[in-house]
């Protein structure tokens, strides 16, 4: 019983470690995308012949 519990806990610890690494990779990717978005984003204006009521 104790051996199964220890194995279970080790498996969960390994899973947590893998998930922490994945979270780190995803956070780095989000930061990269945000940096790139700030560099490349420029205002876009709609061009239309219609006037907008004020």
Tab-separated table of C-alpha atoms in Angstrom:
chain	number	residue	atom	x	y	z
A	1	UNK	CA	0.000	0.000	0.000
A	2	UNK	CA	2.752	2.427	0.988
A	3	UNK	CA	4.744	1.550	-2.155
A	4	UNK	CA	1.767	2.333	-4.384
A	5	UNK	CA	1.216	5.635	-2.604
A	6	UNK	CA	4.891	6.573	-2.985
A	7	UNK	CA	4.798	5.671	-6.679
A	8	UNK	CA	1.652	7.742	-7.119
A	9	UNK	CA	3.221	10.737	-5.360
A	10	UNK	CA	6.407	10.467	-7.448
A	11	UNK	CA	4.328	10.334	-10.637
A	12	UNK	CA	2.388	13.419	-9.575
A	13	UNK	CA	5.625	15.208	-8.671
A	14	UNK	CA	7.020	14.426	-12.127
A	15	UNK	CA	3.802	15.635	-13.741
A	16	UNK	CA	3.960	18.895	-11.785
A	17	UNK	CA	7.552	19.368	-12.910
A	18	UNK	CA	6.617	18.833	-16.552
A	19	UNK	CA	3.680	21.219	-16.252
A	20	UNK	CA	5.883	23.888	-14.625
A	21	UNK	CA	8.315	23.637	-17.550
A	22	UNK	CA	5.456	23.893	-20.042
A	23	UNK	CA	4.075	26.947	-18.227
A	24	UNK	CA	7.513	28.542	-18.417
A	25	UNK	CA	7.719	27.897	-22.165
A	26	UNK	CA	4.221	29.294	-22.700
A	27	UNK	CA	4.956	32.399	-20.636
A	28	UNK	CA	8.109	33.018	-22.670
A	29	UNK	CA	6.119	32.613	-25.895
A	30	UNK	CA	3.444	35.060	-24.704
A	31	UNK	CA	6.139	37.607	-23.815
A	32	UNK	CA	7.706	37.158	-27.252
A	33	UNK	CA	4.359	37.641	-28.997
A	34	UNK	CA	3.593	40.719	-26.907
A	35	UNK	CA	6.993	42.240	-27.757
A	36	UNK	CA	6.468	41.566	-31.448
A	37	UNK	CA	2.937	42.958	-31.343
A	38	UNK	CA	4.166	46.237	-29.850
A	39	UNK	CA	6.762	46.582	-32.576
A	40	UNK	CA	4.541	45.783	-35.548
A	41	UNK	CA	1.174	47.202	-34.557
A	42	UNK	CA	0.237	50.427	-36.268
A	43	UNK	CA	-3.111	52.167	-36.205
A	44	UNK	CA	-5.495	51.027	-38.892
A	45	UNK	CA	-8.201	53.354	-40.120
A	46	UNK	CA	-11.357	52.312	-41.886
A	47	UNK	CA	-11.818	53.967	-45.231
A	48	UNK	CA	-15.386	54.587	-46.204
A	49	UNK	CA	-17.349	57.080	-48.202
A	50	UNK	CA	-20.072	57.191	-45.554
A	51	UNK	CA	-20.097	59.869	-42.884
A	52	UNK	CA	-20.527	59.076	-39.254
A	53	UNK	CA	-23.222	61.071	-37.430
A	54	UNK	CA	-21.992	63.008	-34.405
